[in-house]
PDB file of C-alpha atoms in Angstrom:
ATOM      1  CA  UNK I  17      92.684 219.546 127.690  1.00 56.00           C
ATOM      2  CA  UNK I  18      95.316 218.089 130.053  1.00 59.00           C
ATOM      3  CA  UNK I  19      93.135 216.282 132.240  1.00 56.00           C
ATOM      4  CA  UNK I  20      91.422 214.498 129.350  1.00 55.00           C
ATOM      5  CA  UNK I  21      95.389 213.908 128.141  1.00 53.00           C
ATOM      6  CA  UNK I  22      95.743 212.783 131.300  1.00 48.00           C
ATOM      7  CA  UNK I  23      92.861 210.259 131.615  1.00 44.00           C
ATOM      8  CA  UNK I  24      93.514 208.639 128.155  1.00 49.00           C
ATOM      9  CA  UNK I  25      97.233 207.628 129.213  1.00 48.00           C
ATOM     10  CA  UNK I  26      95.872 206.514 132.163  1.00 46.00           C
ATOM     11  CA  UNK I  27      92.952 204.678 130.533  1.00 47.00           C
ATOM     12  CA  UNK I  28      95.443 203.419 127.716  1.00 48.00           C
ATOM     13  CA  UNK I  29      98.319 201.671 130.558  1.00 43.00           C
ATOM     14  CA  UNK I  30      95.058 200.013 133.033  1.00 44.00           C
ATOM     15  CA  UNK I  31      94.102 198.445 129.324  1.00 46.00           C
ATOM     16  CA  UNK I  32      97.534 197.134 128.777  1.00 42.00           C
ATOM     17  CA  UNK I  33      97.866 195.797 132.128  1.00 43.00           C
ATOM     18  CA  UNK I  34      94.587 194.023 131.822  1.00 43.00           C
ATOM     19  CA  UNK I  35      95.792 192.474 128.525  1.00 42.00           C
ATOM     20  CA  UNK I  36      99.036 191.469 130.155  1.00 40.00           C
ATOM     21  CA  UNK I  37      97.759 190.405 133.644  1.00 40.00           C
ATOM     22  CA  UNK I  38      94.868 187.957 132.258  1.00 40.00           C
ATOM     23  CA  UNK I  39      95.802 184.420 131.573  1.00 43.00           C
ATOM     24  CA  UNK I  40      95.314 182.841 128.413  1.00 41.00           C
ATOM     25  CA  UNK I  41      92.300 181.143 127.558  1.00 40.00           C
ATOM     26  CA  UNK I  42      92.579 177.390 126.741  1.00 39.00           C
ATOM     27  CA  UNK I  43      93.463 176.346 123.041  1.00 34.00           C
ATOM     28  CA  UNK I  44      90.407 173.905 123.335  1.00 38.00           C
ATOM     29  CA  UNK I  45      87.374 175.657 124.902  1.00 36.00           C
ATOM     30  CA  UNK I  46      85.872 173.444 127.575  1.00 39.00           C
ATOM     31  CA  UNK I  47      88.488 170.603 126.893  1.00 42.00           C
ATOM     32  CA  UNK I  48      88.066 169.374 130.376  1.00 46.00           C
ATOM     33  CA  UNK I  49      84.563 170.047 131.095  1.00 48.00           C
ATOM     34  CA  UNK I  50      83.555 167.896 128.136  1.00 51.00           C
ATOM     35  CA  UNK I  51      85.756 165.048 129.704  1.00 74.00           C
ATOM     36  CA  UNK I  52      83.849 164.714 132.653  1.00 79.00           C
ATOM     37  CA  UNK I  53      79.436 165.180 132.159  1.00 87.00           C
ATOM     38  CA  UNK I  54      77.676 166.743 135.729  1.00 89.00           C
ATOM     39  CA  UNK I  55      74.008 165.661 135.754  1.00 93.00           C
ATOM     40  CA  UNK I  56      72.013 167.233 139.055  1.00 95.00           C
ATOM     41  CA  UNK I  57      68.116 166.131 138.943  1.00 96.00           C
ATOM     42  CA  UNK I  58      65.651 166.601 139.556  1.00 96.00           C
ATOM     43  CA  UNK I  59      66.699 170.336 140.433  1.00 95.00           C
ATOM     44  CA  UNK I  60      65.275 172.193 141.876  1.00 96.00           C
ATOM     45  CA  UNK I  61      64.585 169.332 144.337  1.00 96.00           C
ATOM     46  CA  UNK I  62      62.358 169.071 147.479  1.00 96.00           C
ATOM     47  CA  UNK I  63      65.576 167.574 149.255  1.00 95.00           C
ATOM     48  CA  UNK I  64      66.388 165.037 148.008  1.00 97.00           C
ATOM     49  CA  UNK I  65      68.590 164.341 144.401  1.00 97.00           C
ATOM     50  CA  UNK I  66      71.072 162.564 142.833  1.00 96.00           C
ATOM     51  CA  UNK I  67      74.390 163.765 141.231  1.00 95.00           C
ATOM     52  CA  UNK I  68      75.520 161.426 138.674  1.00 93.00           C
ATOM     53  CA  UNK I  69      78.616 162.234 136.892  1.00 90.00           C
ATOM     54  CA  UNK I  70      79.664 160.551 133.455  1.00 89.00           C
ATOM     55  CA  UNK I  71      83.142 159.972 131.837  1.00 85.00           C
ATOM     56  CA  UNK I  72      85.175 157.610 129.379  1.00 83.00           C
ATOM     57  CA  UNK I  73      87.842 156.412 132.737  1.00 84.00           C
ATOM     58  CA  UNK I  74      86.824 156.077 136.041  1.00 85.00           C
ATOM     59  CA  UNK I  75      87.884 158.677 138.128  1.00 86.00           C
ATOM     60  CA  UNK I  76      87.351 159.751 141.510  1.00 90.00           C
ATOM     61  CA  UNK I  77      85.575 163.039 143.132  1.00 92.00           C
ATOM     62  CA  UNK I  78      85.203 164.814 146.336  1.00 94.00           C
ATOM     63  CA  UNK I  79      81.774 166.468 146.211  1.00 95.00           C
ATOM     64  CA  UNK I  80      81.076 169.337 149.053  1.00 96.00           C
ATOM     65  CA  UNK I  81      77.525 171.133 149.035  1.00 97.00           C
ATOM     66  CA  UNK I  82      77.351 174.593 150.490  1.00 96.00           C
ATOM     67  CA  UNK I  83      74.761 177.370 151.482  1.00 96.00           C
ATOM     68  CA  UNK I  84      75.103 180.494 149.909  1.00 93.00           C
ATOM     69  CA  UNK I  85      77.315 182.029 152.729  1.00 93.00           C
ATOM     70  CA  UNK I  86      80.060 179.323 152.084  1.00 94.00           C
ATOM     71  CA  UNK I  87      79.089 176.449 155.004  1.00 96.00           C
ATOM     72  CA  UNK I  88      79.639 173.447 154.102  1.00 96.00           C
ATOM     73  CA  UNK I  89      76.006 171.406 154.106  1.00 95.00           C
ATOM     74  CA  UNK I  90      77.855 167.701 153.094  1.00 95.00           C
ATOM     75  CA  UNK I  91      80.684 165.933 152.225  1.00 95.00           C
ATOM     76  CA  UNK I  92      81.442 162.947 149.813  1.00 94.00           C
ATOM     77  CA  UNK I  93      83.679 161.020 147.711  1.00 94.00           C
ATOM     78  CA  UNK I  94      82.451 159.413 144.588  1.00 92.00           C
ATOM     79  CA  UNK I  95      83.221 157.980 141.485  1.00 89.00           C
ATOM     80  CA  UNK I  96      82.453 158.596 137.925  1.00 88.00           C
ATOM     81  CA  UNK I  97      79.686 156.537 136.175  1.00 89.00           C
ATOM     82  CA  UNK I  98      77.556 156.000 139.347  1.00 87.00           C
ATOM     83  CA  UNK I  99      74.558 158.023 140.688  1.00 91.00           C
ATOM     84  CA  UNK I 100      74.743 159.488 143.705  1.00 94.00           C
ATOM     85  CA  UNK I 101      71.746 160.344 146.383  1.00 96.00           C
ATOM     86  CA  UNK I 102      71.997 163.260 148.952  1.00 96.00           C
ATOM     87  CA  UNK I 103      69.349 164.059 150.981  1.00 96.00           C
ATOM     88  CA  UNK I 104      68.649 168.007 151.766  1.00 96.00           C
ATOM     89  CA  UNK I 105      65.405 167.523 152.934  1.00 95.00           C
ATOM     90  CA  UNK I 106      65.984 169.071 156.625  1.00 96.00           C
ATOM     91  CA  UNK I 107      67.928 171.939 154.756  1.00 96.00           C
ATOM     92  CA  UNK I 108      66.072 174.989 154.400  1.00 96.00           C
ATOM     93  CA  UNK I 109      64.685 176.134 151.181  1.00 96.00           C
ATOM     94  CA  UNK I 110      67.207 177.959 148.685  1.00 96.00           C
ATOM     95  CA  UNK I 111      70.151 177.872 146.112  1.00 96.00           C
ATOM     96  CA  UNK I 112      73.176 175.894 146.920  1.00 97.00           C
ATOM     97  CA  UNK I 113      76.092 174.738 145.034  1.00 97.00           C
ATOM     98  CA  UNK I 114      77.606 171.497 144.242  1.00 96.00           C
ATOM     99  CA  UNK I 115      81.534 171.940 144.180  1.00 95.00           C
ATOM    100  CA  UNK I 116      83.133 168.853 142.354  1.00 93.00           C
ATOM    101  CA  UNK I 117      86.691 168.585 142.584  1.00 91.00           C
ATOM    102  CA  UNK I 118      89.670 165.919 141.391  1.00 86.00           C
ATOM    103  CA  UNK I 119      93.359 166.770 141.568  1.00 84.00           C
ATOM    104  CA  UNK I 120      92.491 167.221 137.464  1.00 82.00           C
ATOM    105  CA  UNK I 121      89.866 169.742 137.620  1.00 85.00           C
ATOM    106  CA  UNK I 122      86.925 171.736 139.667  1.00 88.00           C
ATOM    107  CA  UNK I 123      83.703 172.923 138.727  1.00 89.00           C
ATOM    108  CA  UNK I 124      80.680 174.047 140.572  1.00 93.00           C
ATOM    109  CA  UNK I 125      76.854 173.304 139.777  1.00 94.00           C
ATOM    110  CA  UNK I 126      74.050 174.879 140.960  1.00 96.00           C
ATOM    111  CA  UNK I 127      71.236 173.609 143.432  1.00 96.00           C
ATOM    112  CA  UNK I 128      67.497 175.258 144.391  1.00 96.00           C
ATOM    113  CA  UNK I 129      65.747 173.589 147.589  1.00 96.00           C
ATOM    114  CA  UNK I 130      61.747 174.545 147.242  1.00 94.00           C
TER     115      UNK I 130
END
């Protein structure tokens, strides 16, 4: 009888640090993702594909493409409301991930070779 005792106060305080520990969520859900509009096509691509990346103010974006153990395949810096072309084609086939970054915001999008 202790041990269960035991486990629920134990069970009880991880549940309360969780609650404390975990940052809030943001009053507007997706209030920057809808700012900025992330089109990848045609995906999954032989190679090559364009990024084109959509939003009210121009705004400017590093882009970095990785493998799936983290290396870093390219490197750009765009702008909003253009289309962008990479070319993969002497990649091998696979998933890799588009990171977009500003000093406003991140977000990564997801990439399949064939």
């Amino acid at each position: 009888m202790k041990l269960k005792s035991l486990l629920f106060a134990l069970l009880s305080v991880l549940s309360l640090h969780m609650m404390a520990t975990t940052p809030e969520p943001p009053t507007e859900v997706g209030e920057l993702a809808s700012r900025i509009e992330a089109t990848v096509f045609p995906n999954p691509s032989n190679g090559v594909f364009f990024l084109e990346l959509k939003a009210e103010q121009s705004e400017s974006f590093q882009v970095k493409i990785f493998n799936l153990i983290g290396r870093t395949i390219a490197s750009e810096k765009i702008e909003t409301n253009q289309e962008f072309r990479f070319d993969l084609s002497t990649q091998p086939k696979g998933v890799y991930f588009i990171q977009v970054e500003s000093d406003k915001e991140q977000f990564i999008k997801r990439l399949v070779l064939r």
